[in-house]
Coordinates of C-alpha atoms (C1' of nucleotides) in Angstrom, one line a residue:
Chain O
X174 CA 20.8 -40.6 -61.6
X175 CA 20.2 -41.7 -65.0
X176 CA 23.3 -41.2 -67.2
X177 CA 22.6 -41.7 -71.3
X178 CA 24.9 -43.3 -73.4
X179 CA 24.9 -42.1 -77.4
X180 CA 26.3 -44.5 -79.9
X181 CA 26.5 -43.1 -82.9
X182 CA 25.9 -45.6 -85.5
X183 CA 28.2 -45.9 -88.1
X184 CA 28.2 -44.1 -91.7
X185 CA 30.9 -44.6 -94.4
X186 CA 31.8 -41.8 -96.8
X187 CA 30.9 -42.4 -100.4
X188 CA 31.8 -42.4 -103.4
X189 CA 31.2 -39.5 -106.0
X190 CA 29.5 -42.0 -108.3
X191 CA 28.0 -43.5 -105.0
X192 CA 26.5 -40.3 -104.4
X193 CA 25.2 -39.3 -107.1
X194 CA 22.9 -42.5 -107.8
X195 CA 22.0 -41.8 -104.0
X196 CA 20.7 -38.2 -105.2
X197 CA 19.0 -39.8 -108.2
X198 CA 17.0 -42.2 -106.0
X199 CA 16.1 -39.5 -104.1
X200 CA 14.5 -37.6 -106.8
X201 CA 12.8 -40.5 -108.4
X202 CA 11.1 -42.0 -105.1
X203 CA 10.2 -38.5 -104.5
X204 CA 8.9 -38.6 -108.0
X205 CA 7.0 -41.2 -107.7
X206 CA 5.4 -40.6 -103.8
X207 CA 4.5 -37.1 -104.8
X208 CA 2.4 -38.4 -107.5
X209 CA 0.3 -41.5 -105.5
X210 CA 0.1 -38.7 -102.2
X211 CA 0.8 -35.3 -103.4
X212 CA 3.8 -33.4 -102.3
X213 CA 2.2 -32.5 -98.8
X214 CA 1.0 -36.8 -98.3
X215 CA 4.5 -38.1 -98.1
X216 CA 7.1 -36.9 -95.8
X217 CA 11.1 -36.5 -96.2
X218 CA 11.6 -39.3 -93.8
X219 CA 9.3 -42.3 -96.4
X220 CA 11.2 -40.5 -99.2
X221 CA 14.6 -41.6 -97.3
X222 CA 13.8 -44.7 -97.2
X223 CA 12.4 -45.5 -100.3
X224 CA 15.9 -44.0 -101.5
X225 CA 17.4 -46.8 -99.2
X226 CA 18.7 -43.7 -96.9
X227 CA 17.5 -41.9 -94.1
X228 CA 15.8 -38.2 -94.0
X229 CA 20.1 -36.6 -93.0
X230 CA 21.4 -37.6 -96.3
X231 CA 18.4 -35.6 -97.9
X232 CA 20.0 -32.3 -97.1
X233 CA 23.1 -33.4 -98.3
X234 CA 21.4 -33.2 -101.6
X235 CA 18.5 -30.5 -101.3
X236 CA 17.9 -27.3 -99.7
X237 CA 14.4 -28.3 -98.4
X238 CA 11.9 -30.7 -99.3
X239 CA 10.5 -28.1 -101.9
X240 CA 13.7 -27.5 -103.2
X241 CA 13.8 -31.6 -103.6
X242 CA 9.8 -31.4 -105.2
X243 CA 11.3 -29.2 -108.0
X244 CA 13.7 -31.6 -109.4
X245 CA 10.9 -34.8 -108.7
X246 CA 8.7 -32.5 -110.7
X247 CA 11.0 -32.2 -113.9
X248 CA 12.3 -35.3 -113.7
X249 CA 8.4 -37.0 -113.7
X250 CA 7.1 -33.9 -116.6
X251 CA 10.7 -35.5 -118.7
X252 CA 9.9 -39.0 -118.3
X253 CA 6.1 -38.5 -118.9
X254 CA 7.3 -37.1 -122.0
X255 CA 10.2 -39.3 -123.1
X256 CA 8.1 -42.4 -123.0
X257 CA 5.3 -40.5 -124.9
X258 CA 8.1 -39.9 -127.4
X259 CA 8.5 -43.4 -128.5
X260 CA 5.0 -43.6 -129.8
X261 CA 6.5 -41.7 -132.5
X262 CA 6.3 -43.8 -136.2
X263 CA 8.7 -42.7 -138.8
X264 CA 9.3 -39.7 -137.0
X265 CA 6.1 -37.9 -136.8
X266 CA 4.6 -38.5 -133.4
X267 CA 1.6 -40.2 -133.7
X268 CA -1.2 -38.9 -132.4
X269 CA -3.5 -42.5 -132.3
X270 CA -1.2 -43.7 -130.1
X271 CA -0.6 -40.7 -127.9
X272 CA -4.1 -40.2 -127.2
X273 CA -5.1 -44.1 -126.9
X274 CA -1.8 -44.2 -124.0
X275 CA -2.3 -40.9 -122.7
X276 CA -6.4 -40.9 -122.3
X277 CA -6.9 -44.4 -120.6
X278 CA -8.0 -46.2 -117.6
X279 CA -4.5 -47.4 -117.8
X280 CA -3.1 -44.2 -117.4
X281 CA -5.8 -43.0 -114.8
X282 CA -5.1 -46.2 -112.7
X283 CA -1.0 -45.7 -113.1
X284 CA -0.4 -43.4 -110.2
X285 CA 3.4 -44.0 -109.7
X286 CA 4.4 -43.5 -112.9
X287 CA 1.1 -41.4 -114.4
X288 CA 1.0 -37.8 -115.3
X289 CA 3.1 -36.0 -113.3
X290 CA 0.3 -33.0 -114.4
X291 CA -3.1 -34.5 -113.7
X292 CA -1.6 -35.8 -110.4
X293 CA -0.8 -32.5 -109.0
X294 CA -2.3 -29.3 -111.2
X295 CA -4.5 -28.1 -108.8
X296 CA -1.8 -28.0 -106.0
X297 CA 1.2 -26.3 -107.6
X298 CA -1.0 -22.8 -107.8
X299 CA 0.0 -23.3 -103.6
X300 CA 3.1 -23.7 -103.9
X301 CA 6.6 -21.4 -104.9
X302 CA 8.0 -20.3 -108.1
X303 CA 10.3 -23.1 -108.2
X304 CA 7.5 -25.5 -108.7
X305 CA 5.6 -23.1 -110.7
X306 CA 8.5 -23.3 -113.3
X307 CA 9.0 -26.8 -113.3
X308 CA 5.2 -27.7 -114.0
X309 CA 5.4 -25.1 -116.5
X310 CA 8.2 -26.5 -118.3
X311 CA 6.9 -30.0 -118.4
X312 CA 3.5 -28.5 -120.2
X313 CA 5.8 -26.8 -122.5
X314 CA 7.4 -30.3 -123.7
X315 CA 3.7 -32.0 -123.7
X316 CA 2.5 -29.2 -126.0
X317 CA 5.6 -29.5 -128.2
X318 CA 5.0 -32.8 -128.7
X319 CA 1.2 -33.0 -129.3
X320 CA 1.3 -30.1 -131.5
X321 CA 4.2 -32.2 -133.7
X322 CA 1.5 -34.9 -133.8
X323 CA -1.7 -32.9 -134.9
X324 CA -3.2 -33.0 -138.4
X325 CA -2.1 -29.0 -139.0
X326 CA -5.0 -28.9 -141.9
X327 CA -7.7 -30.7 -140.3
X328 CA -9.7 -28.4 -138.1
X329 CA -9.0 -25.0 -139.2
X330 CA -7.1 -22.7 -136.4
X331 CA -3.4 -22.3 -135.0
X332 CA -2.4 -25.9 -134.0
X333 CA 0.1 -24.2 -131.1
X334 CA -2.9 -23.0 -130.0
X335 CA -5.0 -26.0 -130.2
X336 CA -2.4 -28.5 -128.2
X337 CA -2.3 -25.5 -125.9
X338 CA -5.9 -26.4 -125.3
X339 CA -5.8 -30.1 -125.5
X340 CA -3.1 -30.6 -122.7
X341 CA -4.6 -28.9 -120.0
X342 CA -8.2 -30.2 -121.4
X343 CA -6.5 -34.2 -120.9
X344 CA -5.1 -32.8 -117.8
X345 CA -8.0 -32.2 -116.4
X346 CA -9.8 -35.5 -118.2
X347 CA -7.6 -37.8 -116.1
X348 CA -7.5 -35.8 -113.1
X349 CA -11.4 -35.3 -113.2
X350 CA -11.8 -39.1 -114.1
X351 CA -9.7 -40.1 -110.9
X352 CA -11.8 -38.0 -108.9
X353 CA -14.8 -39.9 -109.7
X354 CA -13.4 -43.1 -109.8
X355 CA -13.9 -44.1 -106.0
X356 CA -17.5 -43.2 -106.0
X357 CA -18.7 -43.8 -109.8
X358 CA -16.3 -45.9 -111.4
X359 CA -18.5 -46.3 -114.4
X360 CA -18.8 -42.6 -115.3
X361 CA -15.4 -42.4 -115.0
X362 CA -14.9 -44.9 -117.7
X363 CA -17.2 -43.4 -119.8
X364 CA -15.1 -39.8 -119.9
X365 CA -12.4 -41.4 -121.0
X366 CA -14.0 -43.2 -123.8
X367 CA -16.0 -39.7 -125.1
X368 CA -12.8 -37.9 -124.0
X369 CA -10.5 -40.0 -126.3
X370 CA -13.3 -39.7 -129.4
X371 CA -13.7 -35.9 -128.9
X372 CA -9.8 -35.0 -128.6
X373 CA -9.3 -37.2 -131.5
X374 CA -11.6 -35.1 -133.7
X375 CA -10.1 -32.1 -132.0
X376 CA -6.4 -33.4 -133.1
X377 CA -7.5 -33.8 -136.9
X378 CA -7.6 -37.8 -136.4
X379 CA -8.2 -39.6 -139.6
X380 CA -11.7 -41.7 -138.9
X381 CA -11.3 -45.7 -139.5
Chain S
X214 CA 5.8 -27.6 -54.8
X215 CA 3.7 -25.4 -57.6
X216 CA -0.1 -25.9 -57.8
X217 CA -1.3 -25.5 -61.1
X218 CA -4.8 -23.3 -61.2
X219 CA -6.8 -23.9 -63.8
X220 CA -9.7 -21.1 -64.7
X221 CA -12.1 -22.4 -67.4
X222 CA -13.2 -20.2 -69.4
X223 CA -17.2 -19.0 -70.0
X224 CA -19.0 -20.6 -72.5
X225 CA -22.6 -20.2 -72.8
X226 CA -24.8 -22.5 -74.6
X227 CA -26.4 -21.0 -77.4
X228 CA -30.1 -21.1 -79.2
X229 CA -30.7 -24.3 -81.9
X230 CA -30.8 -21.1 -84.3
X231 CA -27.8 -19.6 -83.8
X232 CA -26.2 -23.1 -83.6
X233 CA -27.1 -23.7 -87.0
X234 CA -26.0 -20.5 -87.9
X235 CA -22.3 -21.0 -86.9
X236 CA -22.8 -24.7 -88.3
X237 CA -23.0 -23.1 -91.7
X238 CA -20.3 -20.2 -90.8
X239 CA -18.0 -23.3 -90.4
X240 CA -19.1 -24.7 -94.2
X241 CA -18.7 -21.7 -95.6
X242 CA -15.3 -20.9 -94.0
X243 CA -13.9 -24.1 -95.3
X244 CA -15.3 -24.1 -98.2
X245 CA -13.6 -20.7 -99.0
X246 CA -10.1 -22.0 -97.4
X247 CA -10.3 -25.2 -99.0
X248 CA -10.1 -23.5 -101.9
X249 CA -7.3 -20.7 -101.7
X250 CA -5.1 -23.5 -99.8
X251 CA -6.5 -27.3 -100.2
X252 CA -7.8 -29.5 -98.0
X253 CA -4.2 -30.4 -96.7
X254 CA -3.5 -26.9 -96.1
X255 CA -5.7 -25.0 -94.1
X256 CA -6.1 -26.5 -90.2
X257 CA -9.3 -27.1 -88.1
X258 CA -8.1 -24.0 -85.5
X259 CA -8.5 -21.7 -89.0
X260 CA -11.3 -22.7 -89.8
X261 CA -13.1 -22.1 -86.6
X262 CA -11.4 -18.9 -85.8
X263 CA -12.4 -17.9 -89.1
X264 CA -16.2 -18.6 -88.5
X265 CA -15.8 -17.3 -85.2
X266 CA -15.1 -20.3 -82.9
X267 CA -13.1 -22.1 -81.4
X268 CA -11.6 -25.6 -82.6
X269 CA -13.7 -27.5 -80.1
X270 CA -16.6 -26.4 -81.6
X271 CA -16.1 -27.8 -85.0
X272 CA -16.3 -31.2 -83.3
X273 CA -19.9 -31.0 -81.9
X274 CA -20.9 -30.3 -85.7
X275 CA -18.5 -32.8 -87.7
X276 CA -17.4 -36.3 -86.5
X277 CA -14.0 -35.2 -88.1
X278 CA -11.9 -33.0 -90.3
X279 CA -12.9 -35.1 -93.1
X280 CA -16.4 -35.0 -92.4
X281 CA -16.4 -31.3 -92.8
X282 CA -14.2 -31.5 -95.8
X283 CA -17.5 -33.5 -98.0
X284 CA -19.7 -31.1 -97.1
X285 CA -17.7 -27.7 -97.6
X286 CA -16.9 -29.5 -101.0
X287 CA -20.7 -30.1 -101.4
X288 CA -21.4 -26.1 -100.1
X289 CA -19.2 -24.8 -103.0
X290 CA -19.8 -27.0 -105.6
X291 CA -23.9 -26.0 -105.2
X292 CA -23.1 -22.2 -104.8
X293 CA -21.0 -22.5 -107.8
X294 CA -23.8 -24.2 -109.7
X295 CA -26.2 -21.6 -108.2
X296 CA -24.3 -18.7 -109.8
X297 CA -24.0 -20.1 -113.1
X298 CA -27.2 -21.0 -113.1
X299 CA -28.2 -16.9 -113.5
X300 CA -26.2 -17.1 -116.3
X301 CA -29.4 -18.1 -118.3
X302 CA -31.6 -15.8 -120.7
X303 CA -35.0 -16.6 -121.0
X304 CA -34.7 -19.8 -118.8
X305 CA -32.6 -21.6 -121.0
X306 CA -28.6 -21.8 -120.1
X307 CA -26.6 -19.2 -122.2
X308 CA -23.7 -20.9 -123.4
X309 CA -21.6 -17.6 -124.1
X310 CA -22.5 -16.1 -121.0
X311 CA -21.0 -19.6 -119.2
X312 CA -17.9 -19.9 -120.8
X313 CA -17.0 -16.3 -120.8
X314 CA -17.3 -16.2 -116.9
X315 CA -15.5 -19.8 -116.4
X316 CA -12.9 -19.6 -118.9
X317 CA -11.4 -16.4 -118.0
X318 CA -8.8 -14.7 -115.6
X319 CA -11.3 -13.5 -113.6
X320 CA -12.0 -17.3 -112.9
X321 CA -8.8 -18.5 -112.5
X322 CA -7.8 -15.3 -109.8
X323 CA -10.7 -15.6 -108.1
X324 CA -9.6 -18.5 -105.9
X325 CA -12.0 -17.6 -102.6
X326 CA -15.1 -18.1 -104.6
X327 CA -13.8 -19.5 -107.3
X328 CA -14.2 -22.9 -109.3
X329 CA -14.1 -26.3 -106.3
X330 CA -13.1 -28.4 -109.0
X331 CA -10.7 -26.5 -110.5
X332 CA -9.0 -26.0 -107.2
X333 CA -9.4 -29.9 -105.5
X334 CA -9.7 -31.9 -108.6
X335 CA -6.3 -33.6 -108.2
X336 CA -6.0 -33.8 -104.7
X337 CA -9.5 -35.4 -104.4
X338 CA -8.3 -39.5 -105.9
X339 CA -6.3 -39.6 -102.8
X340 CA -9.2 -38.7 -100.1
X341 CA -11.8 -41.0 -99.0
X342 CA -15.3 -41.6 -100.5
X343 CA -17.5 -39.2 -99.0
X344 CA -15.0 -36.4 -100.8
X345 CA -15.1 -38.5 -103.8
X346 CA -19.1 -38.2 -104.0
X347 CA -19.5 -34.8 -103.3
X348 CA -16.8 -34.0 -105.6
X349 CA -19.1 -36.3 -108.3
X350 CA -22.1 -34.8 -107.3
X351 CA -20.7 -31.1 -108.0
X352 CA -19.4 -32.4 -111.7
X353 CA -22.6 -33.8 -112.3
X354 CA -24.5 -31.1 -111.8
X355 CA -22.4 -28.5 -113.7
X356 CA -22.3 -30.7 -116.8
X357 CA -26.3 -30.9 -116.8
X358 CA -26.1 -27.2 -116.8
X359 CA -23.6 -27.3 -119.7
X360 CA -25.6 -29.9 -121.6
X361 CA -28.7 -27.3 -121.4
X362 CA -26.3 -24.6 -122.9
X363 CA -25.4 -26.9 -126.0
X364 CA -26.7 -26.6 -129.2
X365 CA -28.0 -29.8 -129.6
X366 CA -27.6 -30.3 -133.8
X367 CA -24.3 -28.1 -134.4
X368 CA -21.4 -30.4 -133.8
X369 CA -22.7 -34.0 -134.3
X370 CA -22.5 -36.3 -131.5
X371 CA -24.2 -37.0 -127.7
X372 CA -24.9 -33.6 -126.5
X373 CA -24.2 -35.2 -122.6
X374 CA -20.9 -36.9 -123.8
X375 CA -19.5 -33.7 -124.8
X376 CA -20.8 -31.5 -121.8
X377 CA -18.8 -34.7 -119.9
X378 CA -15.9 -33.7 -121.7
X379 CA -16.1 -30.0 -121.9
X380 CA -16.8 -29.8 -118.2
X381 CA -13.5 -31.9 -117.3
X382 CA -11.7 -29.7 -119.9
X383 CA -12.5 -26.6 -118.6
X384 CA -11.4 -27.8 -115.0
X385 CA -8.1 -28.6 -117.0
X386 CA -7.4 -25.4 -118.0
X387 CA -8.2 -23.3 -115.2
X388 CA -6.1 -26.0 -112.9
X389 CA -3.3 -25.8 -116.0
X390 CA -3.7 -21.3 -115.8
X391 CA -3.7 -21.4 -112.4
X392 CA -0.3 -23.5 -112.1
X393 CA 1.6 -22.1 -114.7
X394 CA 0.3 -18.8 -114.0
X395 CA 3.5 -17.5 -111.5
X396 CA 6.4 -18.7 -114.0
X397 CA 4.2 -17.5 -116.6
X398 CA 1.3 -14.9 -116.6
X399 CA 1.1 -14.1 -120.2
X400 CA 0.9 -17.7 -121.5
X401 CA -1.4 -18.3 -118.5
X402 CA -3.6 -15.6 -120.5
X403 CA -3.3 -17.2 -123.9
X404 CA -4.3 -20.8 -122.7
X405 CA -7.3 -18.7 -121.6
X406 CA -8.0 -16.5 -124.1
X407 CA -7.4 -19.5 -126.9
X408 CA -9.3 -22.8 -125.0
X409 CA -12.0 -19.7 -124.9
X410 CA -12.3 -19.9 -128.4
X411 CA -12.0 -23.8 -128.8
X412 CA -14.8 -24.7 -126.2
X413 CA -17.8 -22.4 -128.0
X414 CA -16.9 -24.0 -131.0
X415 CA -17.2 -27.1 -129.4
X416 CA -20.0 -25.9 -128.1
X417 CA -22.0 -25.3 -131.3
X418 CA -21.5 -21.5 -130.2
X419 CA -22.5 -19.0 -132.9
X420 CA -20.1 -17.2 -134.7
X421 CA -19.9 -13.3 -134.4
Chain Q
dT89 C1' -47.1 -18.8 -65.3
dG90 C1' -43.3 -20.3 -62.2
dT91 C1' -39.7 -23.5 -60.8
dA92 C1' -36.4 -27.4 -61.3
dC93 C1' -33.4 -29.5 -64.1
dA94 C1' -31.6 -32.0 -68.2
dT95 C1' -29.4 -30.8 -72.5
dC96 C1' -25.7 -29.7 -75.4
dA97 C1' -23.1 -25.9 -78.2
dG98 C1' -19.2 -23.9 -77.1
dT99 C1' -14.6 -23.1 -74.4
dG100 C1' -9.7 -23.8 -74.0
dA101 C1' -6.1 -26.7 -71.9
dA102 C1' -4.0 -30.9 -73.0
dC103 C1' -3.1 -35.2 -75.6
dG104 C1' 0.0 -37.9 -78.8
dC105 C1' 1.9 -37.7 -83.1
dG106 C1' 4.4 -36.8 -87.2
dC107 C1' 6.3 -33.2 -89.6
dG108 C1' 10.6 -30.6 -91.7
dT109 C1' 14.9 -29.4 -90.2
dT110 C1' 19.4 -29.3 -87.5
dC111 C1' 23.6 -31.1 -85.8
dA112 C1' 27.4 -33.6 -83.6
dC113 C1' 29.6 -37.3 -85.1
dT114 C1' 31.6 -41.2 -88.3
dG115 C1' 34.8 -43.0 -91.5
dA116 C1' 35.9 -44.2 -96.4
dT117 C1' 37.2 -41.3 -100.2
dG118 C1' 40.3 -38.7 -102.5
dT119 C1' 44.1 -35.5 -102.5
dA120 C1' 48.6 -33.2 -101.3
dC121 C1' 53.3 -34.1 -100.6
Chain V
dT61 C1' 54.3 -45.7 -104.2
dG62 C1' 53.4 -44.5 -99.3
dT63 C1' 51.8 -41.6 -95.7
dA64 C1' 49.0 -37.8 -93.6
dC65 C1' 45.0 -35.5 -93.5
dA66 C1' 41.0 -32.7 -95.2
dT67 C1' 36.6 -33.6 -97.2
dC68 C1' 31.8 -34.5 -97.0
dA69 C1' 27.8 -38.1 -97.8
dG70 C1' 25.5 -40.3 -94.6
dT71 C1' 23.7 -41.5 -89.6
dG72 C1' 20.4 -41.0 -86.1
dA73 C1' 19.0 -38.5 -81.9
dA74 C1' 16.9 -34.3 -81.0
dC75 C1' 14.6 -29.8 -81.9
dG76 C1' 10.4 -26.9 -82.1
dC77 C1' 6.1 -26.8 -84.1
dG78 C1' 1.4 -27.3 -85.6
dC79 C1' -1.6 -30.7 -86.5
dG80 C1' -6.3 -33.3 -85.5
dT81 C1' -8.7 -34.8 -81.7
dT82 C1' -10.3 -35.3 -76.8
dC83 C1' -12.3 -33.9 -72.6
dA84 C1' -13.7 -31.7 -68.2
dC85 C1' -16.3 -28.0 -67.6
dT86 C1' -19.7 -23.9 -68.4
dG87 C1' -24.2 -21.9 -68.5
dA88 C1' -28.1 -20.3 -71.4
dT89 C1' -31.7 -22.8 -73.6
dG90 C1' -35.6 -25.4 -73.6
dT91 C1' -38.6 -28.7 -71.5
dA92 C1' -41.2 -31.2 -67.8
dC93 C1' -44.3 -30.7 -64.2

DNA sequence: TGTACATCAGTGAACGCGCGTTCACTGATGTAC
DNA sequence: TGTACATCAGTGAACGCGCGTTCACTGATGTAC
């Protein structure tokens, strides 16, 4: 008869401070899967071990995956939107810049650290409330910002109302221009370059 | 000792007609759940249940999951394009007509029927290039359908670089509504209601 | 037209696999005295 | 300051489950003669 043998492997306690950088890892490898592979691609056990941990120590941290989706959610949507912050000159954000970073073949081709939005808006109608709130939230802050940086004159209208329509509309630019990439890499260039010269009249952009 | 019996069930082989008629049940059916849930979400044993087979059958139609997948993207993107295309007075395209049925809560609910693009666009960068192309193919053919809505002279500039634009836009916002539209509903309603107004203008749309 | 037989759409059990989650256990941390 | 002990982040085996896919088998269809 066969007897098994368990050894448990070893695991030290950690620190607090320990801990905590463990649960930001966590969130930012699960950040930055989620947006290359979607939140259903990429299971709790790669997230682990791009966190140099294994798939236990998750739940030490998070509920469930989901729960753990939330926080990679709002922690991409705040660093989308703290780097777009720095294209700010003598603080009014600057709406050249935002749009030449924000409406690129660079930023189509940046998957790990692109839009958190154009990388998973058509999947978080799916999925719970949580999620819901978080995307919703990071839209919130991208509207704030672009609506700081339009030409309130220019074309006439509400310029809430305007960045409203721009985010989702570059949302959707980058998510439609990654879509086509694989088969018509051309055409996806060319959105972005009318793109970029259409929201630029749309934002009040002074002409060169 | 216990002697497994194993009773296979009937199965009778059915005409080339009503083969192909259950070939296009199964489009249909994933088209529709490809839509409410993604392609992730919905399984091959759903599918065919709900086009009234079994799972095994679905293989002597498709070479895979994936295989099915392109052409259910293909199915909806053309019966899409079919429906807007009645949207036309006096056989040319009726812009109003076109973006009061796409931009609009009706739209965004009506996820069984509604918009592929809308629903898949992000997902679609990360699937292979079959999905890619009939993804394309679908955009392609709504924009020429947008571009024959346009008024050509009313807002300078290519006619077909805007409709290129415009088209990934609207995808935008309905993905945008649709996400933010649990934590939400009401500013769901006023992205509508407002990128509504924005798109017929740049549109060329007349004024009321 | 009648008979023999190859075809192949469809069935349903079974496959291996990877998923999210659980849990008994470890052992340094951090606290109580 | 030193000792005793509770805490709890982390480990890794194991769980049940549903997935996509395969395959032996069925039997009406459709064809060859």
């Amino acid at each position: 008869m066969m007897v098994s043998v368990i050894i448990k492997g070893g695991a030290m306690k950690i620190s607090k401070e320990k801990a905590a950088e463990n649960r930001m890892a966590l969130i930012k490898a699960a950040s930055h899967l989620f947006r290359q592979h979607g939140i259903d691609g990429v299971g709790v056990a790669e997230i682990s071990k791009a966190a140099g941990l294994t798939h236990g120590a998750l739940y030490a941290h998070f509920e469930s995956k989901e729960a753990l989706a939330a926080e990679a959610l709002a922690y991409g949507a705040k660093s989308n939107n703290a780097w777009m912050e720095t294209l700010s000159t003598e603080h009014k954000p600057d709406l050249t810049a935002f749009l030449d970073y924000y409406v690129s073949q660079a930023s189509r081709d940046g998957l790990e650290q692109g839009c958190v939005m154009a990388a998973s808006a058509s999947e978080i109608g799916r999925q719970d409330l949580a999620i819901s709130r978080s995307f919703t939230d990071g839209y919130l802050d991208m509207v704030s910002l672009l609506e700081a940086a339009l030409d309130k004159g220019k074309p006439k209208g509400d310029a809430h109302a305007r960045a409203l329509t721009m985010v989702a509309s570059m949302v959707g630019t980058i998510a439609v221009a990654r879509a086509v990439a694989k088969a018509r890499p051309e055409l996806s260039a060319q959105l972005l370059t009318e793109a970029r010269k259409i929201f630029g009249e749309l934002g009040g952009e002074k002409k060169k």
